[in-house]
mmCIF file of C-alpha atoms and ligand atoms in Angstrom:
data_model
loop_
_atom_site.group_PDB
_atom_site.id
_atom_site.type_symbol
_atom_site.label_atom_id
_atom_site.label_comp_id
_atom_site.label_asym_id
_atom_site.label_seq_id
_atom_site.Cartn_x
_atom_site.Cartn_y
_atom_site.Cartn_z
ATOM 1 C CA MET A 1 104.732 101.858 101.767
ATOM 2 C CA GLU A 2 105.557 98.206 101.549
ATOM 3 C CA THR A 3 103.712 94.923 101.881
ATOM 4 C CA LEU A 4 104.909 91.564 103.097
ATOM 5 C CA VAL A 5 103.271 88.123 103.114
ATOM 6 C CA TYR A 6 104.682 85.185 105.039
ATOM 7 C CA ALA A 7 103.512 81.757 106.115
ATOM 8 C CA SER A 8 104.491 79.876 109.263
ATOM 9 C CA ALA A 9 103.622 76.802 111.291
ATOM 10 C CA ALA A 10 102.049 77.331 114.701
ATOM 11 C CA ALA A 11 104.122 75.934 117.552
ATOM 12 C CA GLU A 12 100.994 74.621 119.268
ATOM 13 C CA ALA A 13 97.912 72.988 117.782
ATOM 14 C CA ALA A 14 95.602 75.623 119.226
ATOM 15 C CA PRO A 15 97.450 78.917 119.610
ATOM 16 C CA ASP A 16 95.825 81.723 121.579
ATOM 17 C CA LEU A 17 94.666 83.757 118.584
ATOM 18 C CA LYS A 18 92.820 86.259 120.760
ATOM 19 C CA ASP A 19 96.045 87.184 122.531
ATOM 20 C CA ILE A 20 98.030 87.427 119.285
ATOM 21 C CA LEU A 21 95.317 89.608 117.754
ATOM 22 C CA ALA A 22 94.889 91.890 120.741
ATOM 23 C CA VAL A 23 98.604 92.747 120.822
ATOM 24 C CA SER A 24 98.816 92.948 117.013
ATOM 25 C CA ARG A 25 95.884 95.325 116.703
ATOM 26 C CA ARG A 26 97.140 97.563 119.481
ATOM 27 C CA ASN A 27 100.658 97.751 118.050
ATOM 28 C CA ASN A 28 99.617 97.971 114.405
ATOM 29 C CA ALA A 29 97.163 100.784 115.055
ATOM 30 C CA ARG A 30 99.957 102.689 116.795
ATOM 31 C CA ASN A 31 102.494 101.946 114.047
ATOM 32 C CA GLY A 32 100.261 102.628 111.042
ATOM 33 C CA LEU A 33 100.191 98.993 109.888
ATOM 34 C CA THR A 34 97.220 97.084 108.483
ATOM 35 C CA GLY A 35 96.812 93.508 107.292
ATOM 36 C CA LEU A 36 95.233 90.101 107.439
ATOM 37 C CA LEU A 37 96.038 86.973 109.464
ATOM 38 C CA LEU A 38 94.634 83.581 108.453
ATOM 39 C CA PHE A 39 94.949 80.386 110.474
ATOM 40 C CA ALA A 40 94.266 76.968 108.972
ATOM 41 C CA GLU A 41 95.406 73.449 109.757
ATOM 42 C CA GLY A 42 98.111 74.651 112.087
ATOM 43 C CA ASN A 43 99.540 77.234 109.676
ATOM 44 C CA PHE A 44 99.461 80.995 109.706
ATOM 45 C CA ILE A 45 99.517 83.210 106.646
ATOM 46 C CA GLN A 46 99.829 86.911 107.272
ATOM 47 C CA ALA A 47 99.854 89.975 105.041
ATOM 48 C CA LEU A 48 101.221 93.142 106.609
ATOM 49 C CA GLU A 49 101.430 96.562 105.002
ATOM 50 C CA GLY A 50 102.470 100.064 105.936
ATOM 51 C CA PRO A 51 105.510 102.335 106.245
ATOM 52 C CA GLY A 52 108.730 100.409 105.582
ATOM 53 C CA GLU A 53 110.435 101.120 108.921
ATOM 54 C CA ALA A 54 107.389 100.085 110.994
ATOM 55 C CA LEU A 55 106.904 96.984 108.865
ATOM 56 C CA LYS A 56 110.544 95.989 109.304
ATOM 57 C CA ALA A 57 110.499 96.453 113.082
ATOM 58 C CA THR A 58 107.251 94.503 113.450
ATOM 59 C CA TYR A 59 108.391 91.658 111.214
ATOM 60 C CA GLU A 60 111.616 91.383 113.235
ATOM 61 C CA ARG A 61 109.528 90.864 116.399
ATOM 62 C CA ILE A 62 107.257 88.373 114.622
ATOM 63 C CA LEU A 63 110.252 86.359 113.354
ATOM 64 C CA LYS A 64 111.476 85.901 116.939
ATOM 65 C CA ASP A 65 108.083 84.852 118.316
ATOM 66 C CA PRO A 66 108.210 81.282 119.657
ATOM 67 C CA ARG A 67 104.487 80.784 119.016
ATOM 68 C CA HIS A 68 105.341 79.874 115.432
ATOM 69 C CA LYS A 69 108.223 78.363 113.431
ATOM 70 C CA LEU A 70 109.313 77.464 109.871
ATOM 71 C CA ILE A 71 108.557 80.981 108.684
ATOM 72 C CA ILE A 72 108.689 81.437 104.893
ATOM 73 C CA GLU A 73 108.535 84.874 103.344
ATOM 74 C CA LEU A 74 106.258 84.508 100.315
ATOM 75 C CA TYR A 75 106.005 88.027 98.958
ATOM 76 C CA ARG A 76 107.414 91.502 99.562
ATOM 77 C CA ALA A 77 106.850 94.565 97.371
ATOM 78 C CA PRO A 78 106.402 98.322 97.473
ATOM 79 C CA ILE A 79 102.757 99.438 97.287
ATOM 80 C CA GLU A 80 101.151 102.785 96.544
ATOM 81 C CA ARG A 81 97.965 102.150 98.469
ATOM 82 C CA ARG A 82 96.772 99.730 101.100
ATOM 83 C CA ASN A 83 94.980 96.514 100.238
ATOM 84 C CA PHE A 84 93.517 95.972 103.713
ATOM 85 C CA PRO A 85 92.848 99.564 104.777
ATOM 86 C CA ASP A 86 90.072 98.749 107.272
ATOM 87 C CA TRP A 87 91.883 96.084 109.257
ATOM 88 C CA SER A 88 94.575 96.833 111.832
ATOM 89 C CA MET A 89 94.743 93.038 111.681
ATOM 90 C CA GLY A 90 91.791 91.235 110.136
ATOM 91 C CA ALA A 91 91.675 87.576 111.041
ATOM 92 C CA ARG A 92 89.932 84.374 110.064
ATOM 93 C CA THR A 93 90.277 80.768 111.047
ATOM 94 C CA ILE A 94 89.738 78.844 107.820
ATOM 95 C CA GLU A 95 87.828 75.616 108.404
ATOM 96 C CA GLY A 96 88.715 72.701 106.170
ATOM 97 C CA ALA A 97 91.739 74.647 104.906
ATOM 98 C CA ASP A 98 90.004 75.961 101.778
ATOM 99 C CA ILE A 99 90.421 79.626 101.067
ATOM 100 C CA PRO A 100 87.384 80.934 99.183
ATOM 101 C CA GLY A 101 88.346 81.021 95.543
ATOM 102 C CA GLY A 102 89.933 77.611 95.965
ATOM 103 C CA ALA A 103 93.229 78.535 94.333
ATOM 104 C CA PHE A 104 95.341 76.691 96.860
ATOM 105 C CA LYS A 105 95.097 74.822 100.088
ATOM 106 C CA LEU A 106 96.744 76.355 103.077
ATOM 107 C CA THR A 107 98.947 73.392 103.918
ATOM 108 C CA ARG A 108 102.653 73.352 104.596
ATOM 109 C CA ALA A 109 103.313 71.435 101.373
ATOM 110 C CA SER A 110 101.321 73.844 99.200
ATOM 111 C CA LEU A 111 102.963 76.859 100.802
ATOM 112 C CA GLU A 112 106.417 75.409 100.238
ATOM 113 C CA GLU A 113 105.531 74.756 96.625
ATOM 114 C CA ILE A 114 104.380 78.347 96.199
ATOM 115 C CA HIS A 115 107.652 79.481 97.739
ATOM 116 C CA SER A 116 109.829 77.275 95.554
ATOM 117 C CA HIS A 117 108.022 78.386 92.397
ATOM 118 C CA ASP A 118 108.153 82.056 93.351
ATOM 119 C CA ARG A 119 104.373 82.475 93.142
ATOM 120 C CA GLY A 120 104.105 84.929 96.033
ATOM 121 C CA GLU A 121 102.333 87.467 93.880
ATOM 122 C CA GLU A 122 99.513 84.983 93.295
ATOM 123 C CA VAL A 123 99.131 84.474 97.024
ATOM 124 C CA PHE A 124 98.978 88.207 97.510
ATOM 125 C CA THR A 125 96.301 88.555 94.802
ATOM 126 C CA LEU A 126 94.348 85.755 96.441
ATOM 127 C CA LEU A 127 94.481 87.457 99.832
ATOM 128 C CA LYS A 128 93.281 90.699 98.259
ATOM 129 C CA SER A 129 90.280 88.896 96.708
ATOM 130 C CA PHE A 130 89.651 87.206 100.040
ATOM 131 C CA TYR A 131 89.526 90.636 101.646
ATOM 132 C CA ARG A 132 87.139 91.989 99.010
ATOM 133 C CA VAL A 133 84.633 89.154 99.492
ATOM 134 C CA SER A 134 84.913 89.113 103.276
ATOM 135 C CA TYR A 135 82.896 91.351 105.476
ATOM 136 C CA PRO A 136 84.594 92.368 108.691
ATOM 137 C CA ASP A 137 83.029 90.446 111.569
ATOM 138 C CA ASP A 138 83.942 90.348 115.224
ATOM 139 C CA MET A 139 87.325 88.774 114.383
ATOM 140 C CA ALA A 140 88.202 91.499 111.892
ATOM 141 C CA SER A 141 88.917 95.045 112.914
HETATM 142 P P1 FAD K 201 104.104 93.242 124.790
HETATM 143 O O1 FAD K 201 103.135 94.349 124.886
HETATM 144 O O2 FAD K 201 104.900 92.885 125.981
HETATM 145 O O3 FAD K 201 103.246 92.061 124.282
HETATM 146 C C1 FAD K 201 103.702 90.812 124.363
HETATM 147 C C2 FAD K 201 102.424 89.998 124.322
HETATM 148 O O4 FAD K 201 102.681 88.907 123.476
HETATM 149 C C3 FAD K 201 102.042 89.519 125.679
HETATM 150 O O5 FAD K 201 100.768 90.009 125.979
HETATM 151 C C4 FAD K 201 102.002 88.048 125.540
HETATM 152 O O6 FAD K 201 100.679 87.664 125.742
HETATM 153 C C5 FAD K 201 102.325 87.762 124.143
HETATM 154 N N1 FAD K 201 103.443 86.828 123.996
HETATM 155 C C6 FAD K 201 104.675 87.130 123.590
HETATM 156 N N2 FAD K 201 105.402 86.011 123.535
HETATM 157 C C7 FAD K 201 104.614 85.007 123.918
HETATM 158 C C8 FAD K 201 104.770 83.624 124.059
HETATM 159 N N3 FAD K 201 105.940 83.044 123.843
HETATM 160 N N4 FAD K 201 103.720 82.898 124.453
HETATM 161 C C9 FAD K 201 102.548 83.484 124.702
HETATM 162 N N5 FAD K 201 102.335 84.790 124.583
HETATM 163 C C10 FAD K 201 103.343 85.530 124.199
HETATM 164 N N6 FAD K 201 102.729 91.758 116.591
HETATM 165 C C11 FAD K 201 102.455 92.948 116.033
HETATM 166 O O7 FAD K 201 102.805 93.990 116.591
HETATM 167 N N7 FAD K 201 101.784 93.019 114.853
HETATM 168 C C12 FAD K 201 101.381 91.917 114.161
HETATM 169 O O8 FAD K 201 100.757 92.036 113.098
HETATM 170 C C13 FAD K 201 101.684 90.640 114.712
HETATM 171 N N8 FAD K 201 101.324 89.509 114.085
HETATM 172 C C14 FAD K 201 101.648 88.318 114.645
HETATM 173 C C15 FAD K 201 101.306 87.146 113.966
HETATM 174 C C16 FAD K 201 101.649 85.901 114.500
HETATM 175 C C17 FAD K 201 101.282 84.645 113.751
HETATM 176 C C18 FAD K 201 102.321 85.821 115.739
HETATM 177 C C19 FAD K 201 102.670 84.488 116.323
HETATM 178 C C20 FAD K 201 102.651 86.979 116.415
HETATM 179 C C21 FAD K 201 102.324 88.223 115.895
HETATM 180 N N9 FAD K 201 102.642 89.405 116.554
HETATM 181 C C22 FAD K 201 102.366 90.618 115.981
HETATM 182 C C23 FAD K 201 103.216 89.386 117.919
HETATM 183 C C24 FAD K 201 104.698 89.640 117.912
HETATM 184 O O9 FAD K 201 105.389 88.475 117.591
HETATM 185 C C25 FAD K 201 105.149 90.131 119.309
HETATM 186 O O10 FAD K 201 104.779 89.202 120.313
HETATM 187 C C26 FAD K 201 104.528 91.464 119.665
HETATM 188 O O11 FAD K 201 104.633 92.338 118.560
HETATM 189 C C27 FAD K 201 105.240 92.024 120.893
HETATM 190 O O12 FAD K 201 104.568 93.162 121.227
HETATM 191 P P2 FAD K 201 105.155 94.183 122.324
HETATM 192 O O13 FAD K 201 106.602 94.443 122.054
HETATM 193 O O14 FAD K 201 104.200 95.328 122.342
HETATM 194 O O15 FAD K 201 105.178 93.384 123.640
#
């Protein structure tokens, strides 16, 4: 299995997250993928994990999606076990752009800095802690 984390900028100020999530959860459940999608201040950050071929095919569709742009791949690595096993695509809208734990702000500038300093592994660790402290609610399944 492999995992992948990317960040992107939403094409519209208020994207239809319900629609993105409904399609993502349906497809991911079918393709054996799990993950987490955060939305804050107009940016997405998504962690996806699962069998390499399914991950590749899904990411190729995501890259072509006009609902977001300026996609930066932050982290990609093989994994032995899932980090988000309960979520076909967990999701949160982060208010005020602070991810609990406070390690970075989810802004374009901070994400580009992470990218340029090759700190993707830190982002991944942060998302894993976020998952551990978050209880699935009606946006996470
Ligand atoms: P369909 O079943 O035909 O689904 C297409 C659906 O996507 C339609 O219902 C439509 O509502 C919607 N759609 C497509 N393009 C547009 C558009 N331009 N404007 C509005 N609505 C549109 N897909 C996954 O499978 N897994 C994921 O984890 C995932 N994460 C995503 C994260 C983000 C931030 C974004 C923007 C998209 C994500 N997607 C994900 C969606 C992906 O980009 C494809 O749209 C989707 O995978 C296509 O699914 P399908 O081939 O089953 O097509």
